[in-house]
Coordinates of C-alpha atoms in Angstrom, one line a residue:
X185 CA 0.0 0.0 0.0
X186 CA 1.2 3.3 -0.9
X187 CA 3.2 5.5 1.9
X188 CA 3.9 2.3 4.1
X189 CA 7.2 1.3 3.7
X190 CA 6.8 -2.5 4.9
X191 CA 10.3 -3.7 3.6
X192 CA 12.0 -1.1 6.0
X193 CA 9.7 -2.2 9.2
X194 CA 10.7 -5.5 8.8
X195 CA 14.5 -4.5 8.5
X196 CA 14.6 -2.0 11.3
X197 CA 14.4 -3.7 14.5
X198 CA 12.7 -1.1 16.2
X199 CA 15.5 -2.4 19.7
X200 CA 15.0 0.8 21.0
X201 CA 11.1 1.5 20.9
X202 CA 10.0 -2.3 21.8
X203 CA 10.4 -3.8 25.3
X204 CA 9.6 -7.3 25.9
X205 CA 7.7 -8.7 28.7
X206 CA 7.6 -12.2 30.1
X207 CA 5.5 -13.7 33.0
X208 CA 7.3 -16.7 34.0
X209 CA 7.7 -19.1 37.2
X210 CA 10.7 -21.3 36.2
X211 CA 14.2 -20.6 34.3
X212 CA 13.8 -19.1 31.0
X213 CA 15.6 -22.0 29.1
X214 CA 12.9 -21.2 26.0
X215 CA 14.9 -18.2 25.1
X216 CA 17.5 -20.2 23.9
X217 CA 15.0 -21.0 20.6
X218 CA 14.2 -17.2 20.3
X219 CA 17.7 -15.7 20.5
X220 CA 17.8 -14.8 16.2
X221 CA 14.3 -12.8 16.8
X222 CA 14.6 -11.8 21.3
X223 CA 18.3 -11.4 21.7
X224 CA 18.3 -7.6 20.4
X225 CA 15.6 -6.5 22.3
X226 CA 15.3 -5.5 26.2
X227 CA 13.5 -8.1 28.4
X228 CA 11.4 -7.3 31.5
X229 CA 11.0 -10.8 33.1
X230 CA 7.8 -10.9 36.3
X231 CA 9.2 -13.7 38.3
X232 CA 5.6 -14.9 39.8
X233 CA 5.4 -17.4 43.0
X234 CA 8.4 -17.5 45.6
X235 CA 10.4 -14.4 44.8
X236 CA 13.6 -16.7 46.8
X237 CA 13.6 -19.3 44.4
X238 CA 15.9 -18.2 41.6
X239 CA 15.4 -18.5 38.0
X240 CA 18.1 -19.0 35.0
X241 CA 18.4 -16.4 31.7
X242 CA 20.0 -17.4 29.0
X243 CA 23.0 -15.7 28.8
X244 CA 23.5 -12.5 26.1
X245 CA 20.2 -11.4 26.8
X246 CA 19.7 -7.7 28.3
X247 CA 16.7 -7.6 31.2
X248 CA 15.4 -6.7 34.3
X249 CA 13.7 -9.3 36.8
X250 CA 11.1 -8.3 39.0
X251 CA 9.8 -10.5 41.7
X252 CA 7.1 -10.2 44.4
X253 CA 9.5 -8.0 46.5
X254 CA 10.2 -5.6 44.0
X255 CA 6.8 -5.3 43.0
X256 CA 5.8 -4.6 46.9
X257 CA 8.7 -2.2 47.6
X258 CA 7.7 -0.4 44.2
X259 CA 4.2 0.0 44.6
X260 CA 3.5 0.2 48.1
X261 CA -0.1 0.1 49.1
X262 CA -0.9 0.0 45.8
X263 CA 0.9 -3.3 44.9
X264 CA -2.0 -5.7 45.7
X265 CA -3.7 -4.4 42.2
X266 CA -1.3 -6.9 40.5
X267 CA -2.1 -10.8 40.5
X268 CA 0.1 -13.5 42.2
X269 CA 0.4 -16.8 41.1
X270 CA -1.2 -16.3 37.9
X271 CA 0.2 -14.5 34.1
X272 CA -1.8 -11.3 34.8
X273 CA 1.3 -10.3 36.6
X274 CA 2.7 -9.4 33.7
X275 CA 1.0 -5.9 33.3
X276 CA 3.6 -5.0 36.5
X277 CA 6.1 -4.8 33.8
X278 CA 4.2 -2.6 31.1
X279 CA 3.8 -0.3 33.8
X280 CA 7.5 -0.6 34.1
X281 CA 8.4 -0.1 30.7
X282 CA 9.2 3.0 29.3
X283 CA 9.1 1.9 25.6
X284 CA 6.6 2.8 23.0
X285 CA 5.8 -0.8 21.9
X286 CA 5.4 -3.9 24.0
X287 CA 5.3 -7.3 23.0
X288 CA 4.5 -10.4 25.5
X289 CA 4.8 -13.9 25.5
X290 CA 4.5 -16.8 27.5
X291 CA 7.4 -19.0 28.4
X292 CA 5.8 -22.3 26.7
X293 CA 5.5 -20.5 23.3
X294 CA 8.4 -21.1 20.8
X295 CA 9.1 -20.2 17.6
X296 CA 6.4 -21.4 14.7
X297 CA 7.3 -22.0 11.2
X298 CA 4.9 -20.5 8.1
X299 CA 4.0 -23.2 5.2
X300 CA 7.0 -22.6 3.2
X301 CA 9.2 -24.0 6.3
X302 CA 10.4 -20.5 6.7
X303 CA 10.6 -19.5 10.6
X304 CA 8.4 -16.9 12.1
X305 CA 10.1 -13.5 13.1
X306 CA 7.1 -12.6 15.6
X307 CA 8.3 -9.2 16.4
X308 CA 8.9 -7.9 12.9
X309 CA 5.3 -9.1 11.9
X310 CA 3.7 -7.4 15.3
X311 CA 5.1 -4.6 14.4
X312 CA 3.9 -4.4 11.2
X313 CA 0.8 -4.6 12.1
X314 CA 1.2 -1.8 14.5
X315 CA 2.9 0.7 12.2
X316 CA 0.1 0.5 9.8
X317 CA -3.3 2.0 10.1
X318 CA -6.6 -0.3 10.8
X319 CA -10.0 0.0 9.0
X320 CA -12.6 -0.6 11.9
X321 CA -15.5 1.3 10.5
X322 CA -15.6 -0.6 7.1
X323 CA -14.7 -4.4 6.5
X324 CA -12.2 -4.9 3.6
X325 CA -12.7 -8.2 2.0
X326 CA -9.4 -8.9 1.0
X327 CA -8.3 -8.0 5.0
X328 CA -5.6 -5.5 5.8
X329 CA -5.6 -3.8 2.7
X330 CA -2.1 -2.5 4.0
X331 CA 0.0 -5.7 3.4
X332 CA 2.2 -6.3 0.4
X333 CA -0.1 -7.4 -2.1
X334 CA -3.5 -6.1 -1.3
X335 CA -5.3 -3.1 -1.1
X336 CA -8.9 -2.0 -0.4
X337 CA -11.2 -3.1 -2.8
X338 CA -13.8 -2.2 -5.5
X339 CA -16.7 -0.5 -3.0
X340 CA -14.7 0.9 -0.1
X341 CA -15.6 4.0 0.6
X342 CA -12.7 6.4 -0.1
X343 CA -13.5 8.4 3.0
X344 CA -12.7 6.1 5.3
X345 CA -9.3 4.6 3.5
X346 CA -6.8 7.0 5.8
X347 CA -7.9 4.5 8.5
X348 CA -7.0 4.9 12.2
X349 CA -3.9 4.3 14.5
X350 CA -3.4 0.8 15.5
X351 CA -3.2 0.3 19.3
X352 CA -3.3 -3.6 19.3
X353 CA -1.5 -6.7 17.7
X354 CA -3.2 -10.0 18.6
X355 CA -0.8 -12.8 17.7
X356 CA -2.3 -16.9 17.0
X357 CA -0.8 -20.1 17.6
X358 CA -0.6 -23.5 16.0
X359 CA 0.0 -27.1 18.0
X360 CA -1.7 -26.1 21.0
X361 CA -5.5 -24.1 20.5
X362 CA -5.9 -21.5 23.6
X363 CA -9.3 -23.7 24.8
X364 CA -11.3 -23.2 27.5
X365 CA -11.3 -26.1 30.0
X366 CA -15.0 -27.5 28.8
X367 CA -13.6 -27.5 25.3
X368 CA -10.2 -29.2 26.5
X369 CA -11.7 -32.3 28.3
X370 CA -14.4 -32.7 25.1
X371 CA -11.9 -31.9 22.3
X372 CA -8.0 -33.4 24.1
X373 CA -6.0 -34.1 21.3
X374 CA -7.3 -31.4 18.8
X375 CA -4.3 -29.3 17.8
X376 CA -3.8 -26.0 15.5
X377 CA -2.8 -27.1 12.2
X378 CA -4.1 -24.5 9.6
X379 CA -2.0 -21.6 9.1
X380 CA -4.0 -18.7 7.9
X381 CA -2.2 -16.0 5.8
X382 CA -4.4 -13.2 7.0
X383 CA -4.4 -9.8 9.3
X384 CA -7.4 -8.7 9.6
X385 CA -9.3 -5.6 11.6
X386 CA -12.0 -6.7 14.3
X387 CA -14.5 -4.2 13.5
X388 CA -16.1 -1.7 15.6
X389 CA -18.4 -2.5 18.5
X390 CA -17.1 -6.1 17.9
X391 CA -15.6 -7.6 21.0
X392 CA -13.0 -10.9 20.9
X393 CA -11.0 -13.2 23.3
X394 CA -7.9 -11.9 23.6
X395 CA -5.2 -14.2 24.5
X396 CA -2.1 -12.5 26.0
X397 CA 0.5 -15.3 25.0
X398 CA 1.5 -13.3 21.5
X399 CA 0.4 -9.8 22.0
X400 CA 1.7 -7.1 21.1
X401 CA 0.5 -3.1 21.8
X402 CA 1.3 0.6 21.6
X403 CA 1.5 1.7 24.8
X404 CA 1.4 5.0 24.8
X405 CA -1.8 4.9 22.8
X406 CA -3.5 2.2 25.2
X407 CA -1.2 1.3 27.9
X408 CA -3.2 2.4 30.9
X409 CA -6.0 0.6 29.7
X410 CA -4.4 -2.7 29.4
X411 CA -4.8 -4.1 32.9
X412 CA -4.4 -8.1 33.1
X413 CA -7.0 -8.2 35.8
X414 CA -6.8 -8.9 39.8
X415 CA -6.5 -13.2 39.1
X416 CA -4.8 -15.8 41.1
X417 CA -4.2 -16.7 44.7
X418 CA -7.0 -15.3 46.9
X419 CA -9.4 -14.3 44.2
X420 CA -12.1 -16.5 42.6
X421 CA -11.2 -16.9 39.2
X422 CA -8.6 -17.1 37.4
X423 CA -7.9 -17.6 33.5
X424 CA -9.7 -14.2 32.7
X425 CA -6.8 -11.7 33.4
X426 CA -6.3 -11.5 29.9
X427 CA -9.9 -11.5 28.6
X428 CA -10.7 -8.9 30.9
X429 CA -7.9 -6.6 29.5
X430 CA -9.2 -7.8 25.9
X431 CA -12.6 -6.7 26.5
X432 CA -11.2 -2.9 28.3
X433 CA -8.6 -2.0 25.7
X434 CA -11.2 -3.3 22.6
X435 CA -14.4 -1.0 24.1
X436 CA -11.5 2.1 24.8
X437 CA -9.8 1.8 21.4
X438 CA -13.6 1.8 19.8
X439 CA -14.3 5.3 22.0
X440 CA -10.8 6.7 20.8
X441 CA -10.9 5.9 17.8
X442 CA -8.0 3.3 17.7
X443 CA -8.2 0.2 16.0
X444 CA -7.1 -3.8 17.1
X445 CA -5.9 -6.3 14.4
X446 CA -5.5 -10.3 14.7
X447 CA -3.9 -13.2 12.8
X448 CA -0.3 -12.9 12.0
X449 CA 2.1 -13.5 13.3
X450 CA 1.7 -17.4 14.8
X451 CA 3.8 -19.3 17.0
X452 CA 3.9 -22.3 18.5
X453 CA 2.3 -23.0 21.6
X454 CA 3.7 -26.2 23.3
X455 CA 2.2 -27.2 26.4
X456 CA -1.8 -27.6 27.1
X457 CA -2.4 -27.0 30.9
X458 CA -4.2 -29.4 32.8
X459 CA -8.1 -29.1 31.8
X460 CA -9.5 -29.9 35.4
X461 CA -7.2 -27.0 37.4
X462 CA -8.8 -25.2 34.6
X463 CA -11.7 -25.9 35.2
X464 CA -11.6 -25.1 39.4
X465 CA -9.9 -22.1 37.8
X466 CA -12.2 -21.1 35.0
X467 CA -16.0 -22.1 36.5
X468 CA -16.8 -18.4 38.0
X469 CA -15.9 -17.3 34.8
X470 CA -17.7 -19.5 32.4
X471 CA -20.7 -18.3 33.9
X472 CA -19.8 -14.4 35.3
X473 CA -19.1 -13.6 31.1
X474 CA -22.3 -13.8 30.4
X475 CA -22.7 -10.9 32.5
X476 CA -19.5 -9.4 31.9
X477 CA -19.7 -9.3 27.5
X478 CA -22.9 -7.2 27.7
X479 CA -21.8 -4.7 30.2
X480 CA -18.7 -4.3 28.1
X481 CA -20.7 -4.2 24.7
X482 CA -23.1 -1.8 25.9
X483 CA -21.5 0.0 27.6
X484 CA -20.4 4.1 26.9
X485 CA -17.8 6.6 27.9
X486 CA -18.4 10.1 28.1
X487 CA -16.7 12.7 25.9
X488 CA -14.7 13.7 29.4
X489 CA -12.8 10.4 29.1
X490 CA -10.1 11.5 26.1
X491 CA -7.2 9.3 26.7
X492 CA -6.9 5.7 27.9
X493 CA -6.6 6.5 31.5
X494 CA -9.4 8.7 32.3
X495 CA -11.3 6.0 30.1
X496 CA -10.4 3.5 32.7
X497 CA -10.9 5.4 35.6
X498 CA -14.4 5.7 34.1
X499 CA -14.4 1.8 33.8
X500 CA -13.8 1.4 36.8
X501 CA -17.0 2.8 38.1
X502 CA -19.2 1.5 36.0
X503 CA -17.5 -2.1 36.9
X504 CA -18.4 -1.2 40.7
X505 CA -21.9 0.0 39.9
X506 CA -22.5 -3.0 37.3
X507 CA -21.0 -5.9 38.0
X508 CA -21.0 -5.6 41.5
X509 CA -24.1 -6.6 41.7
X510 CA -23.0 -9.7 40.3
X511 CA -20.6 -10.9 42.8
X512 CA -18.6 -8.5 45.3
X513 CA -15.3 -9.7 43.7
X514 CA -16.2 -6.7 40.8
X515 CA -16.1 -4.6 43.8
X516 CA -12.7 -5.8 44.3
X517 CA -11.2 -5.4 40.8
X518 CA -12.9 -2.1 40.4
X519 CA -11.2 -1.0 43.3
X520 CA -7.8 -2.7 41.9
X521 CA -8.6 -1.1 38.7
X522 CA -8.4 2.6 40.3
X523 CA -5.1 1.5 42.4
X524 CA -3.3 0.3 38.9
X525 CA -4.3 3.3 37.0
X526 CA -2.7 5.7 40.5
X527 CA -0.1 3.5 40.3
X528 CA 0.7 4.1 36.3
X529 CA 0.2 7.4 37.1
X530 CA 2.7 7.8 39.4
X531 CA 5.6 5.7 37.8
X532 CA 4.9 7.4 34.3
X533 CA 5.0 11.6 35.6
X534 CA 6.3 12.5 32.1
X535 CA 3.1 11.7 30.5
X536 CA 0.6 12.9 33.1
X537 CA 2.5 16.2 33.0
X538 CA 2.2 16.4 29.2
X539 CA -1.2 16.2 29.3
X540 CA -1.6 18.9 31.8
X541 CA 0.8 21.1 29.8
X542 CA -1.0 20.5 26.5
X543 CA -4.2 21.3 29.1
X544 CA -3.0 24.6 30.2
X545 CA -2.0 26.1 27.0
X546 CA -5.6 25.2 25.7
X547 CA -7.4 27.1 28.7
X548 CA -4.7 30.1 28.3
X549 CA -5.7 30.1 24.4
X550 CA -9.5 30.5 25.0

């Protein structure tokens, strides 16, 4: 597509704008696989469980480890707003990050090969995706009209062929489908064969299951917003971190005016967890989304809530007055919700102060 230069995305690496975060509980010996595509980019690693047990990196690889302690001393008061003993810990290091783009994985995913027997560079893919507008507000048969080959086609309104900044990369997987535990103990050995050669746009007002084991987002268009939810030891569900985050960052991108992609890039996912912990983990869940996908598809921010935080903030009411009805653990989150976006807040002054800069000179203007 004309003014997208795709052949230099892939070539840069884009080292210095990208951050890498990984939720792990054991050594990192999975790395080893990734080093062509991980090795030039900075790693935060959230070491979940037993912050004394210590856990091996590869060596070459440039990271920081955070563990329970770090998180506690770091956050304070405030630290209880991120999970333990479950993935949703990983957020702790978006808020971390100080990068542009984030990419995270989990540490049971390695690298996937495409048809031709060519291996998957992930991150140049993801970022693809990201540098390149999506088309929300129209569906383009032939997909991302913005991949080498393609373009919008015969019908398309011309109006809307700018498109809109992506905020949101949502990777696949082969081997290993991301099931729910229902679909696990009926379906055991069904694995991921069929790679599909597409990016496309999830349209407007059109919600999905976002799985955060190849993800990949623009975080200083949606970062606040992407909050793997309060899951894990002490709560009463689990397996929804990510889903909750999908569901907040898809209905705050739709209000902003920021569009979410999905397909490319796959990897390959190697390890199906246990369907009966899943389903001890899952059951509050399986029957709290049916409450929980309406409030988020009818739901609507005001025209107070401009960026992704004050969105969230605003979220975060409407998930005490809404779903805490449904069980008092919404009161919980909600409250975790407002804690996480303080938190952000706090560790990220340089955009808060931006804002009320840009703020000032519009009230001294009028």
């Amino acid at each position: 597509m004309a003014g997208y230069n795709l052949e230099a995305i892939e070539a840069a690496p884009f080292k210095d704008d990208l951050d890498i975060v990984i939720p792990t509980i054991r050594s990192l010996d999975f790395l080893e696989q990734w080093r062509p595509f991980l090795k030039p980019y900075h790693l935060i690693i959230v070491q979940d469980g037993d912050p004394s047990i210590k856990i091996r990196i590869p060596d070459g690889y440039d990271y920081e480890l955070y563990n329970r302690n770090d998180i506690n001393r770091i956050l304070g008061p405030r630290a209880s707003c991120i999970s333990f003993k479950d993935g949703g810990c990983r957020c702790f290091g978006f808020m971390v990050s100080k990068k542009k783009y984030i990419y995270t994985i989990d540490d049971d995913c390695f690298v996937a090969k495409d048809p031709s027997g060519k291996e998957i560079n992930v991150i140049a893919q993801h970022i693809k995706n990201l540098e390149t507008p999506s088309t929300p507000y129209y569906f383009n048969t032939l997909y991302d009209p913005f991949r080498d080959g393609t373009d919008f086609v015969r019908g398309y309104p011309f109006s809307l062929r700018e498109g809109v900044p992506t905020a949101i990369s949502h990777g696949l997987w082969l081997n290993i489908p991301d099931y729910d535990a229902p679909t696990q103990l009926v379906k055991p050995r069904e694995r991921n064969t069929r790679y599909v050669d597409a990016v496309m746009t999830i349209p407007k007002g059109v919600l999905y299951p976002m799985c955060g084991m190849n993800l990949a987002f623009n975080r200083e268009l949606i970062g606040p917003a992407m909050y793997f939810s309060l899951m894990g030891e002490g709560q009463p569900i689990s397996r929804y971190d990510d889903m909750w985050a999908g569901w907040a960052t898809k209905v705050v991108c739709d209000h902003l005016g920021f569009g979410v992609k999905t397909g490319l890039p796959y990897l390959w996912h190697s390890k199906a967890s246990n369907p009966f912990v899943n389903l001890k983990k899952e059951h509050s869940g399986i029957h709290w989304q049916e409450e929980m996908i309406p409030f988020f598809k009818y739901l609507r921010f005001s025209k107070e809530s401009d960026t992704a935080a004050k969105c969230y903030m605003e979220l975060s009411k409407m998930t005490k007055e809404t779903l805490g009805k449904v069980d008092p653990y919404f009161v919980k989150l909600a409250d975790a919700m407002v804690a996480w976006i303080e938190a952000w807040e706090e560790l990220n002054p340089s955009v808060v102060d931006d804002k009320k800069k840009c703020n000032e000179k519009d009230v001294k203007a009028k």
